[in-house]
Short mmCIF file of C-alpha atoms in Angstrom, two decimals:
data_model
loop_
_atom_site.label_atom_id
_atom_site.label_comp_id
_atom_site.label_asym_id
_atom_site.label_seq_id
_atom_site.Cartn_x
_atom_site.Cartn_y
_atom_site.Cartn_z
CA GLY A 270 -60.38 -23.59 16.20
CA ALA A 271 -60.63 -20.16 15.23
CA VAL A 272 -61.77 -20.74 11.93
CA VAL A 273 -62.89 -17.71 9.71
CA SER A 274 -64.93 -18.90 6.63
CA GLN A 275 -65.17 -16.15 3.85
CA HIS A 276 -67.46 -16.48 0.53
CA PRO A 277 -67.03 -16.57 -2.15
CA SER A 278 -63.82 -16.86 -2.71
CA TRP A 279 -64.08 -15.35 -6.03
CA VAL A 280 -66.20 -13.40 -7.98
CA ILE A 281 -66.10 -11.50 -11.69
CA CYS A 282 -69.04 -9.22 -12.33
CA LYS A 283 -69.97 -6.67 -14.37
CA SER A 284 -68.80 -2.78 -13.80
CA GLY A 285 -71.87 -1.10 -12.33
CA THR A 286 -73.22 -4.62 -10.44
CA SER A 287 -72.96 -4.52 -6.78
CA VAL A 288 -71.13 -7.64 -5.21
CA LYS A 289 -71.54 -8.93 -1.56
CA ILE A 290 -68.85 -11.07 0.44
CA GLU A 291 -69.44 -12.57 3.42
CA CYS A 292 -67.17 -13.30 6.55
CA ARG A 293 -68.37 -15.61 9.31
CA SER A 294 -66.39 -17.22 12.36
CA LEU A 295 -67.39 -20.98 12.42
CA ASP A 296 -66.26 -21.76 15.99
CA PHE A 297 -66.37 -18.73 17.97
CA GLN A 298 -68.16 -15.80 18.31
CA ALA A 299 -66.71 -12.63 17.09
CA THR A 300 -66.79 -9.73 18.86
CA THR A 301 -65.28 -7.53 16.26
CA MET A 302 -64.47 -8.35 12.44
CA PHE A 303 -62.31 -6.09 10.13
CA TRP A 304 -62.13 -5.68 6.65
CA TYR A 305 -58.99 -5.21 4.34
CA ARG A 306 -57.94 -4.62 1.16
CA GLN A 307 -54.99 -5.83 -0.54
CA PHE A 308 -53.15 -4.79 -3.79
CA PRO A 309 -50.45 -7.46 -5.19
CA LYS A 310 -47.11 -7.11 -3.29
CA GLN A 311 -48.51 -4.33 -1.11
CA SER A 312 -49.56 -5.05 2.54
CA LEU A 313 -53.00 -5.36 4.48
CA MET A 314 -54.82 -1.96 4.36
CA LEU A 315 -57.49 -1.91 6.80
CA MET A 316 -61.09 -0.60 5.72
CA ALA A 317 -63.05 -0.81 8.61
CA THR A 318 -63.97 -2.24 11.87
CA SER A 319 -67.01 -3.90 12.82
CA ASN A 320 -68.45 -4.21 15.84
CA GLU A 321 -71.45 -6.83 16.56
CA GLY A 322 -74.88 -4.81 16.59
CA SER A 323 -73.16 -1.50 15.80
CA LYS A 324 -72.29 0.51 12.96
CA ALA A 325 -68.80 -0.12 11.52
CA THR A 326 -65.66 2.62 11.96
CA TYR A 327 -64.20 3.26 8.63
CA GLU A 328 -60.26 4.41 8.30
CA GLN A 329 -59.86 7.63 6.50
CA GLY A 330 -60.57 7.43 2.58
CA VAL A 331 -63.14 4.98 2.25
CA GLU A 332 -66.14 5.38 1.14
CA LYS A 333 -68.82 4.29 3.62
CA ASP A 334 -71.35 4.51 0.75
CA LYS A 335 -69.50 2.29 -1.52
CA PHE A 336 -68.51 -0.23 0.71
CA LEU A 337 -71.38 -1.14 3.01
CA ILE A 338 -70.78 -3.30 6.33
CA ASN A 339 -73.30 -5.14 8.24
CA HIS A 340 -72.53 -7.19 11.40
CA ALA A 341 -75.91 -8.64 12.73
CA SER A 342 -74.76 -11.68 14.55
CA LEU A 343 -71.64 -12.23 16.43
CA THR A 344 -70.63 -14.76 13.70
CA LEU A 345 -71.65 -13.19 10.24
CA SER A 346 -70.17 -9.64 9.11
CA THR A 347 -70.78 -8.79 5.05
CA LEU A 348 -69.17 -6.27 2.84
CA THR A 349 -71.27 -5.47 -0.16
CA VAL A 350 -69.17 -3.30 -2.63
CA THR A 351 -72.06 -1.21 -4.31
CA SER A 352 -71.78 0.35 -7.81
CA ALA A 353 -68.35 -1.87 -8.70
CA HIS A 354 -66.01 -0.66 -11.06
CA PRO A 355 -62.76 -2.14 -12.57
CA GLU A 356 -60.72 0.61 -9.94
CA ASP A 357 -62.72 -1.69 -7.12
CA SER A 358 -60.92 -4.92 -8.21
CA SER A 359 -58.91 -6.25 -5.20
CA PHE A 360 -58.24 -8.84 -2.94
CA TYR A 361 -60.34 -8.35 0.03
CA ILE A 362 -59.68 -10.01 3.13
CA CYS A 363 -61.98 -10.26 6.44
CA SER A 364 -60.84 -11.26 10.19
CA ALA A 365 -62.50 -11.87 13.21
CA THR A 366 -61.68 -11.90 17.38
CA THR A 367 -63.36 -12.50 20.09
CA GLY A 368 -61.31 -9.43 21.66
CA ASN A 369 -58.41 -11.36 23.50
CA GLN A 370 -56.96 -12.97 21.01
CA PRO A 371 -55.13 -11.84 17.85
CA GLN A 372 -57.21 -11.66 14.54
CA HIS A 373 -57.78 -14.69 12.87
CA PHE A 374 -58.41 -14.50 8.80
CA GLY A 375 -60.54 -15.72 6.40
CA ASP A 376 -59.50 -17.08 2.87
CA GLY A 377 -60.07 -13.86 1.40
CA THR A 378 -62.08 -12.94 -1.79
CA ARG A 379 -60.76 -12.02 -5.10
CA LEU A 380 -62.84 -9.58 -6.93
CA SER A 381 -62.57 -8.61 -10.50
CA ILE A 382 -64.76 -5.58 -12.09
CA LEU A 383 -64.98 -6.18 -15.49
CA GLN B 16 -41.46 6.86 6.18
CA LYS B 17 -43.47 3.73 6.71
CA GLU B 18 -44.61 2.49 10.30
CA VAL B 19 -43.30 -0.95 9.30
CA GLU B 20 -40.37 -1.41 7.07
CA GLN B 21 -39.89 -5.19 5.40
CA ASP B 22 -38.04 -6.15 2.66
CA PRO B 23 -40.36 -7.48 0.20
CA GLY B 24 -37.57 -9.94 -1.03
CA PRO B 25 -38.11 -12.37 -3.04
CA LEU B 26 -35.18 -14.76 -0.62
CA SER B 27 -34.57 -18.22 -2.20
CA VAL B 28 -33.13 -20.59 -0.08
CA PRO B 29 -32.27 -24.25 -0.52
CA GLU B 30 -34.36 -26.75 1.79
CA GLY B 31 -32.56 -27.09 5.25
CA ALA B 32 -31.62 -23.69 5.33
CA ILE B 33 -32.18 -21.34 8.06
CA VAL B 34 -34.54 -18.57 7.17
CA SER B 35 -34.56 -14.91 8.90
CA LEU B 36 -36.91 -12.46 8.12
CA ASN B 37 -36.95 -8.90 9.82
CA CYS B 38 -38.86 -5.83 10.24
CA THR B 39 -38.18 -2.74 11.35
CA TYR B 40 -40.88 0.27 12.78
CA SER B 41 -40.82 3.64 13.97
CA ASN B 42 -44.00 3.63 16.69
CA SER B 43 -42.18 3.00 19.70
CA ALA B 44 -45.48 2.33 21.44
CA PHE B 45 -45.79 -0.98 19.91
CA GLN B 46 -45.69 -3.87 22.33
CA TYR B 47 -47.48 -6.73 20.59
CA PHE B 48 -45.77 -8.10 17.81
CA MET B 49 -46.65 -11.08 15.26
CA TRP B 50 -45.80 -12.74 12.42
CA TYR B 51 -48.47 -14.06 9.77
CA ARG B 52 -47.85 -16.40 7.02
CA GLN B 53 -49.69 -15.66 3.36
CA TYR B 54 -49.73 -18.62 0.53
CA SER B 55 -50.94 -17.14 -2.46
CA ARG B 56 -54.33 -16.12 -3.08
CA LYS B 57 -54.98 -17.01 0.63
CA GLY B 58 -55.50 -15.28 3.78
CA PRO B 59 -52.64 -14.50 6.42
CA GLU B 60 -52.36 -17.36 9.09
CA LEU B 61 -50.85 -16.43 12.26
CA LEU B 62 -47.71 -17.88 13.19
CA MET B 63 -46.24 -16.19 16.25
CA TYR B 64 -47.72 -13.89 18.71
CA THR B 65 -44.89 -11.95 21.05
CA TYR B 66 -45.18 -9.42 23.72
CA SER B 67 -42.37 -6.73 24.56
CA SER B 68 -38.91 -7.74 23.98
CA GLY B 69 -37.60 -11.35 24.12
CA ASN B 70 -37.37 -14.76 22.28
CA LYS B 71 -40.15 -17.03 21.68
CA GLU B 72 -39.73 -20.62 20.08
CA ASP B 73 -42.84 -22.68 18.51
CA GLY B 74 -41.00 -25.97 16.81
CA ARG B 75 -38.90 -24.63 13.79
CA PHE B 76 -40.21 -21.15 14.35
CA THR B 77 -38.58 -18.15 16.69
CA ALA B 78 -39.53 -15.04 17.02
CA GLN B 79 -37.46 -12.30 18.35
CA VAL B 80 -38.40 -9.04 19.75
CA ASP B 81 -35.43 -6.21 20.46
CA LYS B 82 -37.64 -2.73 21.41
CA SER B 83 -34.52 -0.88 22.19
CA SER B 84 -33.77 -1.15 18.33
CA LYS B 85 -37.21 -1.38 17.07
CA TYR B 86 -36.33 -4.58 15.23
CA ILE B 87 -38.17 -7.78 15.12
CA SER B 88 -37.14 -11.25 13.81
CA LEU B 89 -38.57 -14.40 12.56
CA PHE B 90 -36.17 -17.27 12.31
CA ILE B 91 -37.33 -20.43 10.40
CA ARG B 92 -34.78 -23.74 11.06
CA ASP B 93 -34.91 -26.43 8.73
CA SER B 94 -36.89 -25.01 6.02
CA GLN B 95 -39.11 -26.91 4.08
CA PRO B 96 -40.56 -26.25 0.39
CA SER B 97 -44.06 -25.94 1.99
CA ASP B 98 -42.63 -23.15 4.03
CA SER B 99 -42.51 -21.12 0.45
CA ALA B 100 -45.22 -18.40 1.09
CA THR B 101 -45.10 -14.55 2.28
CA TYR B 102 -44.19 -13.75 5.61
CA LEU B 103 -46.14 -10.42 6.92
CA CYS B 104 -44.67 -9.06 10.49
CA ALA B 105 -47.57 -7.27 11.85
CA MET B 106 -47.64 -5.12 15.78
CA SER B 107 -50.19 -3.00 17.49
CA VAL B 108 -49.85 -0.53 20.72
CA GLY B 109 -52.52 -2.83 23.12
CA SER B 110 -53.20 -6.34 23.20
CA GLY B 111 -56.55 -7.94 22.19
CA GLY B 112 -57.57 -8.39 19.16
CA TYR B 113 -60.16 -5.84 18.70
CA GLN B 114 -57.14 -3.51 18.60
CA LYS B 115 -55.70 -1.89 15.22
CA VAL B 116 -52.68 -3.96 13.45
CA THR B 117 -50.04 -2.53 11.33
CA PHE B 118 -48.90 -4.85 8.78
CA GLY B 119 -45.66 -4.76 6.96
CA THR B 120 -45.62 -5.24 3.26
CA GLY B 121 -44.61 -9.08 3.41
CA THR B 122 -41.46 -10.77 2.57
CA LYS B 123 -41.47 -13.60 -0.35
CA LEU B 124 -40.00 -16.84 0.48
CA GLN B 125 -39.09 -19.53 -1.78
CA VAL B 126 -37.30 -22.67 -0.38
CA ILE B 127 -36.05 -24.68 -3.23
CA PRO B 128 -35.83 -28.41 -2.77
#
């Protein structure tokens, strides 16, 4: 149980384009989803917390207009990296929870901006 | 000072060895402690979830929490090559998945056949 699917797993795109990453909870309804960013040999850095039907709460230093988060249903949240640049290249991971259980993570999306 | 400190390793052990992974933390308000396993280019997988001080065992894995020392450990018995991964400790103040979780940087473990 508690399966979280993330898509795509790897994306390469040109600088200036926008990229959308999807996070789905497959067998449970996720009241809350989280988006993290992970650099090589570093810990997961929380970017934002997303509750279904409401605006995401962003961590300090994370640009809201750069990283658009939508949590339109209890099983789907999306992260859109707008006008992506090489410094946005990273490993993006989502997690989901019903609230009563620890977070369950997707397999991440490796984003490479050329 | 980071809230959670974890030796990045790498830690190399022979197959069958007992592995000890550790984290220290500075925030005495942390009450919920987790260990995640992360394979290369994959998301973290929850291994253990414990509350407050004490031990919890699950198969070959044992998690220990010493709140007085602000120190947590994960022991892996009879380690296998398939245990080779990065192990992340994590902790939160409150219960429930919606609580903000603070992660360590992870310890890379290699179990050599």
